[in-house]
Short mmCIF file of C-alpha atoms in Angstrom, two decimals:
data_model
loop_
_atom_site.label_atom_id
_atom_site.label_comp_id
_atom_site.label_asym_id
_atom_site.label_seq_id
_atom_site.Cartn_x
_atom_site.Cartn_y
_atom_site.Cartn_z
CA MET A 1 -214.61 89.22 125.51
CA ILE A 2 -217.45 87.09 124.85
CA LYS A 3 -220.53 85.82 127.19
CA ARG A 4 -223.07 83.54 126.82
CA THR A 5 -226.04 82.43 129.20
CA GLU A 6 -229.46 80.81 129.68
CA ALA A 7 -231.38 83.56 129.74
CA ILE A 8 -235.65 84.90 130.50
CA VAL A 9 -236.47 88.43 128.79
CA LEU A 10 -237.95 90.48 131.56
CA LYS A 11 -238.17 93.54 129.68
CA ASN A 12 -237.19 95.61 126.06
CA LYS A 13 -237.15 99.31 125.79
CA PRO A 14 -236.47 101.16 122.05
CA PHE A 15 -233.68 103.18 122.75
CA ALA A 16 -232.11 105.08 119.08
CA ASP A 17 -234.19 104.41 115.95
CA ALA A 18 -234.56 100.65 115.31
CA ASP A 19 -232.80 99.36 119.02
CA LEU A 20 -233.63 98.16 122.06
CA ILE A 21 -231.63 97.97 125.30
CA VAL A 22 -232.96 94.16 126.59
CA THR A 23 -233.07 92.99 130.09
CA TYR A 24 -232.71 90.34 130.39
CA LEU A 25 -232.43 87.10 134.10
CA THR A 26 -229.97 85.04 133.06
CA ARG A 27 -228.81 82.02 135.00
CA LYS A 28 -225.04 82.99 135.01
CA TYR A 29 -224.76 87.15 135.47
CA GLY A 30 -227.50 87.48 137.45
CA LEU A 31 -230.09 90.71 135.79
CA ILE A 32 -228.48 92.53 132.80
CA ASN A 33 -229.53 94.84 130.48
CA VAL A 34 -227.72 94.80 127.19
CA HIS A 35 -228.34 96.45 124.00
CA ALA A 36 -229.16 94.74 120.76
CA LYS A 37 -228.70 96.80 117.62
CA SER A 38 -231.82 96.73 114.44
CA PRO A 39 -233.65 94.42 116.27
CA LYS A 40 -237.16 96.09 114.98
CA LYS A 41 -235.26 96.04 111.49
CA ILE A 42 -237.61 93.03 109.29
CA LYS A 43 -234.43 91.23 108.53
CA SER A 44 -233.37 91.27 112.06
CA ARG A 45 -231.18 88.34 113.00
CA PHE A 46 -232.80 87.68 116.51
CA GLY A 47 -236.53 87.49 114.83
CA SER A 48 -239.06 87.40 118.22
CA SER A 49 -236.37 86.51 120.48
CA LEU A 50 -236.15 89.70 122.30
CA GLU A 51 -239.83 89.43 123.51
CA PRO A 52 -241.20 89.28 126.49
CA LEU A 53 -241.43 85.12 128.92
CA THR A 54 -238.91 84.93 125.68
CA TYR A 55 -236.47 81.92 127.39
CA SER A 56 -233.20 81.72 124.90
CA ASN A 57 -229.58 80.77 124.88
CA ILE A 58 -227.97 84.51 124.52
CA SER A 59 -224.63 85.80 123.48
CA PHE A 60 -223.50 89.15 124.47
CA PHE A 61 -219.78 91.16 124.08
CA GLY A 62 -218.90 94.17 126.45
CA LYS A 63 -215.78 94.95 128.65
CA GLU A 64 -215.20 93.53 132.37
CA ASP A 65 -217.46 96.74 133.33
CA ALA A 66 -219.08 98.05 130.22
CA SER A 67 -221.90 99.42 131.05
CA LEU A 68 -224.34 98.49 128.29
CA PRO A 69 -222.74 95.21 126.33
CA ARG A 70 -224.06 94.26 123.00
CA LEU A 71 -226.25 91.43 122.41
CA ILE A 72 -224.63 89.20 119.21
CA GLN A 73 -226.21 86.50 118.99
CA SER A 74 -230.32 84.84 121.05
CA ASP A 75 -231.27 81.41 120.16
CA ILE A 76 -234.81 80.65 121.29
CA ILE A 77 -235.30 77.23 123.76
CA ASN A 78 -239.08 78.37 124.52
CA PRO A 79 -240.89 81.57 123.40
CA PHE A 80 -243.39 80.49 126.21
CA GLN A 81 -246.28 82.93 123.40
CA PRO A 82 -248.99 82.18 125.04
CA LEU A 83 -248.44 83.00 127.81
CA ARG A 84 -247.96 86.91 126.66
CA GLU A 85 -250.89 87.17 124.00
CA ASP A 86 -253.41 87.66 126.80
CA PHE A 87 -253.60 91.39 128.30
CA SER A 88 -254.91 89.83 131.96
CA SER A 89 -252.62 87.03 132.29
CA LEU A 90 -249.37 88.61 131.19
CA THR A 91 -250.31 91.58 133.86
CA LYS A 92 -250.38 88.72 136.17
CA ILE A 93 -247.42 87.57 134.19
CA TYR A 94 -246.03 90.80 134.78
CA GLU A 95 -246.29 91.42 138.89
CA MET A 96 -243.61 88.43 139.02
CA LEU A 97 -241.22 90.39 136.53
CA LYS A 98 -241.80 92.53 138.41
CA LEU A 99 -240.35 91.42 141.82
CA CYS A 100 -237.04 91.17 139.42
CA LEU A 101 -236.86 94.13 138.27
CA THR A 102 -237.44 95.94 141.71
CA PHE A 103 -235.50 93.58 143.35
CA LEU A 104 -232.37 92.14 142.03
CA PRO A 105 -229.44 93.98 141.69
CA GLU A 106 -227.74 94.30 138.57
CA ARG A 107 -224.57 91.81 137.20
CA GLU A 108 -225.44 89.80 140.27
CA PRO A 109 -225.67 85.89 139.81
CA ALA A 110 -228.99 84.78 140.91
CA GLU A 111 -229.76 81.04 139.90
CA GLU A 112 -231.87 80.39 142.52
CA VAL A 113 -234.08 82.91 140.92
CA PHE A 114 -233.59 82.76 137.32
CA ILE A 115 -234.62 78.16 138.39
CA LEU A 116 -237.52 79.54 139.98
CA LEU A 117 -238.89 82.09 137.01
CA LEU A 118 -237.60 79.25 135.08
CA ASN A 119 -239.83 76.81 136.36
CA THR A 120 -242.87 78.35 137.24
CA LEU A 121 -243.65 80.59 133.49
CA LEU A 122 -243.39 76.29 132.74
CA LYS A 123 -245.59 75.35 135.43
CA ILE A 124 -248.27 78.31 134.28
CA GLY A 125 -247.70 77.65 130.25
CA ALA A 126 -249.23 74.05 131.13
CA ASN A 127 -252.04 75.36 133.12
CA SER A 128 -254.90 77.00 132.84
CA ASP A 129 -254.41 78.70 136.42
CA SER A 130 -252.34 79.50 137.28
CA LYS A 131 -252.71 81.37 140.54
CA ILE A 132 -250.91 79.35 142.83
CA PHE A 133 -247.99 79.20 140.78
CA ARG A 134 -248.15 83.11 141.23
CA LEU A 135 -247.70 82.98 145.35
CA TYR A 136 -245.59 80.28 145.10
CA TYR A 137 -243.14 81.69 143.36
CA LYS A 138 -244.03 85.19 145.42
CA ILE A 139 -243.52 83.42 148.18
CA ARG A 140 -240.22 82.11 147.28
CA PHE A 141 -238.94 84.68 145.93
CA LEU A 142 -239.20 87.05 149.19
CA ASP A 143 -237.44 84.30 151.12
CA ILE A 144 -234.51 84.17 148.90
CA ALA A 145 -234.07 87.91 148.72
CA GLY A 146 -234.85 87.67 152.70
CA LEU A 147 -238.05 89.38 152.59
CA LEU A 148 -239.79 87.05 153.44
CA PRO A 149 -243.01 88.61 155.82
CA SER A 150 -242.62 87.02 159.47
CA LEU A 151 -245.92 85.25 160.01
CA ASP A 152 -244.67 82.40 162.58
CA ILE A 153 -243.57 85.27 165.78
CA CYS A 154 -244.60 88.12 166.64
CA GLY A 155 -242.94 91.14 165.53
CA ARG A 156 -242.21 92.89 168.43
CA CYS A 157 -241.83 90.56 171.79
CA GLY A 158 -240.88 87.58 169.93
CA THR A 159 -243.78 85.18 171.13
CA PRO A 160 -245.59 82.39 168.59
CA PRO A 161 -248.98 82.85 167.70
CA ASP A 162 -251.55 80.98 169.99
CA THR A 163 -252.41 77.67 167.73
CA ASN A 164 -255.70 78.44 169.45
CA ARG A 165 -256.86 80.55 167.56
CA ARG A 166 -258.74 81.17 163.99
CA HIS A 167 -256.81 84.79 163.20
CA TYR A 168 -254.26 86.60 163.43
CA LEU A 169 -253.43 90.45 162.91
CA PHE A 170 -251.25 91.15 160.56
CA TYR A 171 -249.59 94.92 160.47
CA ILE A 172 -247.73 95.93 157.12
CA ALA A 173 -245.63 98.80 158.54
CA ASP A 174 -244.36 95.84 160.97
CA GLY A 175 -244.23 92.92 157.68
CA SER A 176 -245.21 90.70 160.69
CA ILE A 177 -247.68 89.12 162.53
CA ILE A 178 -248.37 90.76 166.43
CA CYS A 179 -249.98 88.77 169.25
CA ASN A 180 -252.78 90.88 170.82
CA ASN A 181 -251.12 92.21 173.63
CA CYS A 182 -248.57 94.11 171.55
CA ALA A 183 -251.52 94.83 169.58
CA LYS A 184 -253.88 96.90 171.74
CA ASN A 185 -253.55 100.23 170.01
CA GLU A 186 -252.27 99.60 166.57
CA ARG A 187 -255.52 100.17 164.35
CA ASN A 188 -255.93 98.38 160.85
CA PRO A 189 -254.28 95.11 160.88
CA PHE A 190 -254.88 92.68 158.36
CA ILE A 191 -257.12 90.18 159.99
CA LEU A 192 -255.27 86.48 158.30
CA SER A 193 -256.81 82.89 159.51
CA LYS A 194 -255.52 80.33 160.76
CA GLY A 195 -255.82 78.44 157.22
CA SER A 196 -253.69 80.68 155.57
CA LEU A 197 -251.44 81.19 158.32
CA ASN A 198 -250.57 77.13 157.48
CA PHE A 199 -250.46 76.84 154.20
CA PHE A 200 -247.86 79.89 154.60
CA GLY A 201 -245.39 77.39 156.05
CA SER A 202 -245.80 74.61 154.09
CA ILE A 203 -245.13 76.47 151.04
CA LEU A 204 -242.45 77.48 152.26
CA ARG A 205 -241.51 73.70 152.83
CA TRP A 206 -242.59 72.25 149.51
CA ASN A 207 -240.88 71.84 146.55
CA HIS A 208 -241.28 73.75 142.50
CA SER A 209 -242.24 70.10 140.94
CA SER A 210 -245.19 69.44 143.80
CA VAL A 211 -247.11 72.07 143.70
CA ASP A 212 -248.98 71.45 141.34
CA ARG A 213 -250.55 68.91 143.02
CA ILE A 214 -251.73 71.24 145.65
CA LYS A 215 -255.84 71.25 145.94
CA ALA A 216 -255.73 74.18 148.09
CA PRO A 217 -259.34 76.72 148.73
CA GLU A 218 -259.46 79.18 146.15
CA LYS A 219 -259.99 81.45 149.64
CA LEU A 220 -256.61 80.27 151.43
CA ILE A 221 -255.10 81.00 147.85
CA SER A 222 -256.65 85.28 147.20
CA GLU A 223 -256.25 86.12 151.31
CA LEU A 224 -252.62 85.38 150.76
CA LEU A 225 -252.03 86.65 147.76
CA GLU A 226 -253.83 89.81 149.14
CA LEU A 227 -251.32 90.28 152.48
CA ILE A 228 -248.05 89.34 149.77
CA ASN A 229 -249.07 92.27 147.21
CA SER A 230 -249.41 94.55 150.41
CA HIS A 231 -246.29 93.28 151.84
CA ILE A 232 -244.30 93.98 148.08
CA ASN A 233 -246.42 96.38 147.63
CA TYR A 234 -245.26 98.50 150.88
CA ILE A 235 -241.91 97.30 150.60
CA ILE A 236 -241.70 98.91 146.77
CA GLY A 237 -243.64 102.19 148.64
CA SER A 238 -245.99 102.04 145.38
CA LYS A 239 -248.79 100.31 143.92
CA PHE A 240 -247.00 96.98 143.03
CA VAL A 241 -250.18 95.36 140.72
CA PRO A 242 -251.28 98.04 138.28
CA LYS A 243 -255.52 98.28 138.35
CA LEU A 244 -256.83 96.63 135.51
CA MET B 1 -218.60 135.21 115.57
CA ALA B 2 -219.32 132.94 112.92
CA TYR B 3 -218.69 129.06 114.91
CA ASN B 4 -221.06 130.76 118.04
CA ILE B 5 -223.75 130.64 114.89
CA ILE B 6 -223.36 127.17 113.66
CA ASP B 7 -222.52 125.90 117.07
CA GLU B 8 -225.35 127.16 117.80
CA LEU B 9 -227.20 124.73 115.22
CA ILE B 10 -224.67 122.19 115.64
CA ASN B 11 -226.08 121.76 119.47
CA ASN B 12 -229.38 122.46 118.23
CA LEU B 13 -229.74 119.41 115.68
CA THR B 14 -227.72 117.28 118.06
CA LYS B 15 -231.27 116.40 119.60
CA LEU B 16 -233.00 114.91 117.78
CA PRO B 17 -232.89 111.22 117.82
CA GLY B 18 -229.74 109.39 115.81
CA ILE B 19 -228.18 112.89 115.06
CA GLY B 20 -224.09 112.06 116.87
CA ARG B 21 -221.85 115.27 116.62
CA LYS B 22 -220.51 115.08 113.30
CA THR B 23 -224.23 114.72 111.87
CA ALA B 24 -225.21 117.57 113.22
CA GLN B 25 -221.80 118.88 112.08
CA ARG B 26 -222.00 117.81 108.21
CA LEU B 27 -226.10 119.13 108.92
CA SER B 28 -224.70 122.51 109.65
CA PHE B 29 -222.09 122.77 107.59
CA PHE B 30 -224.50 121.37 104.53
CA ILE B 31 -226.82 123.90 105.34
CA LEU B 32 -224.87 127.13 105.49
CA ASN B 33 -224.37 126.33 101.67
CA MET B 34 -227.75 125.65 101.33
CA SER B 35 -229.51 128.61 98.97
CA ASP B 36 -231.64 131.16 100.80
CA ASP B 37 -235.33 130.18 99.11
CA GLU B 38 -234.07 126.18 100.49
CA ALA B 39 -233.15 127.21 103.52
CA LYS B 40 -236.25 128.73 104.21
CA LYS B 41 -237.85 126.91 102.74
CA LEU B 42 -236.37 124.29 105.23
CA ALA B 43 -237.39 126.60 108.19
CA ALA B 44 -240.76 127.23 107.79
CA ALA B 45 -240.94 123.75 107.51
CA ILE B 46 -240.59 123.34 110.83
CA ILE B 47 -242.64 126.36 112.10
CA ASN B 48 -245.43 125.18 109.94
CA LEU B 49 -245.28 122.31 111.48
CA LYS B 50 -245.29 122.91 115.62
CA GLU B 51 -247.88 125.40 114.77
CA LYS B 52 -250.55 123.48 112.38
CA ALA B 53 -249.81 120.25 113.49
CA ARG B 54 -252.93 118.77 115.07
CA PHE B 55 -254.62 115.75 115.90
CA CYS B 56 -257.36 114.52 114.27
CA SER B 57 -260.79 114.46 116.11
CA VAL B 58 -262.10 111.67 114.11
CA CYS B 59 -258.71 109.42 113.28
CA PHE B 60 -255.98 110.41 116.01
CA ASN B 61 -253.89 111.10 113.14
CA ILE B 62 -251.47 114.20 112.66
CA ALA B 63 -252.45 116.29 110.76
CA ASP B 64 -252.77 120.51 109.37
CA LYS B 65 -256.41 120.25 109.83
CA ASP B 66 -259.65 118.31 111.46
CA PRO B 67 -260.73 115.64 109.87
CA CYS B 68 -258.15 115.12 108.49
CA ASP B 69 -257.42 114.34 104.48
CA ILE B 70 -258.08 111.04 104.84
CA CYS B 71 -260.94 111.07 107.20
CA SER B 72 -262.72 114.16 105.01
CA ASP B 73 -262.01 112.19 101.58
CA PRO B 74 -264.80 111.02 99.91
CA SER B 75 -263.15 108.15 97.79
CA ARG B 76 -262.42 106.13 100.47
CA ASN B 77 -264.24 103.04 101.79
CA LYS B 78 -265.58 104.24 104.86
CA GLY B 79 -266.65 100.69 105.80
CA LYS B 80 -263.30 99.71 106.16
CA ILE B 81 -261.23 100.36 109.77
CA CYS B 82 -257.08 100.47 110.76
CA VAL B 83 -255.94 99.92 113.14
CA VAL B 84 -252.81 101.21 114.16
CA GLU B 85 -250.30 102.63 116.83
CA GLU B 86 -249.56 104.95 115.65
CA PRO B 87 -249.57 108.58 113.40
CA SER B 88 -246.41 107.17 111.73
CA ASN B 89 -247.82 103.86 111.21
CA ILE B 90 -250.97 105.37 108.76
CA LEU B 91 -247.55 107.14 106.48
CA ALA B 92 -246.12 103.54 106.00
CA ILE B 93 -249.45 101.69 104.87
CA GLU B 94 -249.99 104.42 102.74
CA ARG B 95 -246.77 104.00 101.15
CA THR B 96 -248.40 100.84 99.84
CA LYS B 97 -251.06 102.03 97.78
CA THR B 98 -253.20 99.10 98.60
CA PHE B 99 -256.09 99.96 101.60
CA LYS B 100 -258.67 102.88 100.81
CA GLY B 101 -259.96 102.12 103.52
CA LEU B 102 -259.79 104.66 107.16
CA TYR B 103 -257.73 104.38 110.24
CA HIS B 104 -257.64 104.71 113.63
CA VAL B 105 -254.98 105.61 115.91
CA LEU B 106 -254.16 104.46 119.28
CA LEU B 107 -251.37 107.28 119.88
CA GLY B 108 -249.67 103.37 121.87
CA ALA B 109 -250.31 99.80 123.18
CA LEU B 110 -251.75 98.39 126.25
CA SER B 111 -248.20 97.60 128.09
CA PRO B 112 -248.17 95.92 132.22
CA SER B 113 -244.34 96.88 132.47
CA ASP B 114 -245.78 100.84 131.91
CA GLY B 115 -248.34 101.23 132.87
CA ILE B 116 -250.33 101.73 129.95
CA THR B 117 -253.97 100.62 131.07
CA PRO B 118 -256.98 100.09 127.70
CA GLU B 119 -258.08 103.92 129.01
CA ARG B 120 -254.81 105.95 128.28
CA LEU B 121 -255.41 103.96 124.40
CA LYS B 122 -258.05 105.76 121.98
CA ILE B 123 -260.31 102.31 121.98
CA GLN B 124 -263.18 104.61 123.41
CA GLU B 125 -263.48 106.62 120.30
CA LEU B 126 -262.71 103.17 118.04
CA LEU B 127 -265.94 101.57 119.68
CA GLN B 128 -267.44 105.62 119.19
CA ARG B 129 -266.85 105.06 115.59
CA ILE B 130 -268.17 101.82 115.81
CA LYS B 131 -270.90 102.44 117.62
CA SER B 132 -271.88 105.37 114.90
CA GLY B 133 -272.85 102.22 112.56
CA GLY B 134 -271.57 102.06 108.64
CA ILE B 135 -268.63 100.27 109.76
CA GLU B 136 -268.57 96.53 108.66
CA GLU B 137 -264.79 95.25 109.02
CA VAL B 138 -261.14 96.48 111.50
CA ILE B 139 -258.66 95.91 110.42
CA LEU B 140 -256.79 95.55 114.21
CA ALA B 141 -252.59 96.57 112.14
CA THR B 142 -250.90 96.64 115.15
CA ASN B 143 -247.38 96.33 115.55
CA PRO B 144 -246.34 92.11 115.73
CA ASN B 145 -245.12 91.49 119.09
CA THR B 146 -245.98 91.39 122.95
CA LYS B 147 -247.39 94.73 123.53
CA GLY B 148 -248.98 94.87 120.28
CA GLU B 149 -250.00 91.51 119.98
CA ILE B 150 -252.19 91.63 123.65
CA THR B 151 -254.08 94.40 121.94
CA ALA B 152 -255.41 93.62 119.30
CA ARG B 153 -256.39 90.86 121.31
CA TYR B 154 -258.44 93.60 123.78
CA ILE B 155 -259.75 95.16 120.87
CA LYS B 156 -261.10 92.04 119.20
CA ASP B 157 -262.94 90.70 123.17
CA ILE B 158 -264.46 93.81 123.36
CA LEU B 159 -265.53 94.16 119.20
CA LYS B 160 -267.28 90.48 119.68
CA GLU B 161 -270.83 91.99 120.38
CA TYR B 162 -271.24 93.79 117.63
CA ASP B 163 -271.25 92.68 114.02
CA ILE B 164 -268.15 93.14 111.64
CA LYS B 165 -265.87 91.88 110.62
CA ILE B 166 -262.96 91.67 112.49
CA THR B 167 -259.06 90.34 111.49
CA ARG B 168 -255.61 91.06 112.22
CA ILE B 169 -252.90 91.26 109.49
CA ALA B 170 -251.00 88.57 108.70
CA TYR B 171 -248.28 87.23 110.38
CA GLY B 172 -244.35 85.50 107.89
CA LEU B 173 -241.69 85.26 106.71
CA PRO B 174 -240.09 89.01 104.92
CA ILE B 175 -239.92 88.63 101.38
CA GLY B 176 -236.05 87.95 100.53
CA SER B 177 -235.42 86.07 103.60
CA ASP B 178 -234.62 82.88 104.10
CA ILE B 179 -236.61 80.55 105.73
CA GLU B 180 -233.25 79.06 107.25
CA PHE B 181 -232.77 82.38 109.31
CA ALA B 182 -236.36 82.97 110.76
CA ASP B 183 -236.85 82.47 114.74
CA GLU B 184 -239.13 80.13 115.60
CA VAL B 185 -241.60 81.83 116.39
CA THR B 186 -242.17 83.58 112.91
CA LEU B 187 -242.53 80.23 111.19
CA THR B 188 -245.16 79.69 113.83
CA LYS B 189 -247.49 81.68 112.79
CA SER B 190 -246.80 81.59 109.24
CA LEU B 191 -247.73 78.29 108.67
CA GLU B 192 -250.55 78.88 111.10
CA GLY B 193 -251.38 81.39 108.75
CA ARG B 194 -250.64 79.38 105.20
CA ARG B 195 -253.20 79.94 102.87
CA ASP B 196 -254.43 77.95 99.76
CA MET B 197 -252.97 78.43 96.28
#
């Protein structure tokens, strides 16, 4: 049965001499792997449409339970070519793709994540500074996946944070802020400023279209990005952000 | 008994990329019908390759001696270095018989998704060759895909400070193809890279 959907290439992997296994995040079917026959050959009909980040309309063929359907068509909607021309920018964008590759189960529809990724790529493509979009993407992704760190109450006793404090203690192993009473014998907390805590709450309330209007201080964005990356590293159990 | 010998060869041939059991069976019977001389030459070629193949310490091409034939050929233009990802790329370029310079094999391409960072490629060695002098042009002939492109751009950025010409192989439509079937990115690149006639 032929299936058609919009999709974004997350990665591709060589298979045999000239074939590729392409991993897509699709609008209708979630994360899928497909087999593309001979895209490396000069006259392949796939052209550049299987390169990472390419947003396209794809058709693939396979039985309902086929582990590796065959890709039969791929028409580019937006290649996002400028985003993948620079090593450091691609590395940062890859952090976003890796969230999908790590946390999304195969063939489980995830339209919300698809729209989030597509909108983020569109926003990053039009802006030189991508930090705020990457932060927004990561927080929203973790929210959708149910893996969001808890910053609204103490992860152990459930009391809300004291609003008079200027700093809060976040413990990676708890995935949560911990109040001073509960944290008496704990070591190495992540110190989170009050501004970052409020900013985190705001990001969860904002929708995608308002992100590019946010003029948040660089320090807050960096602090939250560091916290979110540490939180993800802990969940994955490996280094999430590659060292350059 | 004979079938065990044939089976052994079939099983070993199926380990090669692109060789399934049927092809391995066909190859095995072809080898069986070869003359003794031909079969021994084939076996010797495989053993030779495994015993003698090594990386050239200058360009990292695979060769049976160090430096390789290309690096030690006095007739080649030592002012031009063509940077490629894999040794097999050199074979493809050599087939054109148009490039008479030297090569430098990176042994891979940058890939954030696979954790391949600049330190894992032979980029420092390329820099050393350039620092040692005599290089006029570096031709970046990495593959025209995402990994190849970011690798080329990365090398271009680190070579900016040296007084050498840096060029990238052209993008465009393959000869014999049709514009109607070209994808947007390839067509855009070929329009950007158009030249005077």
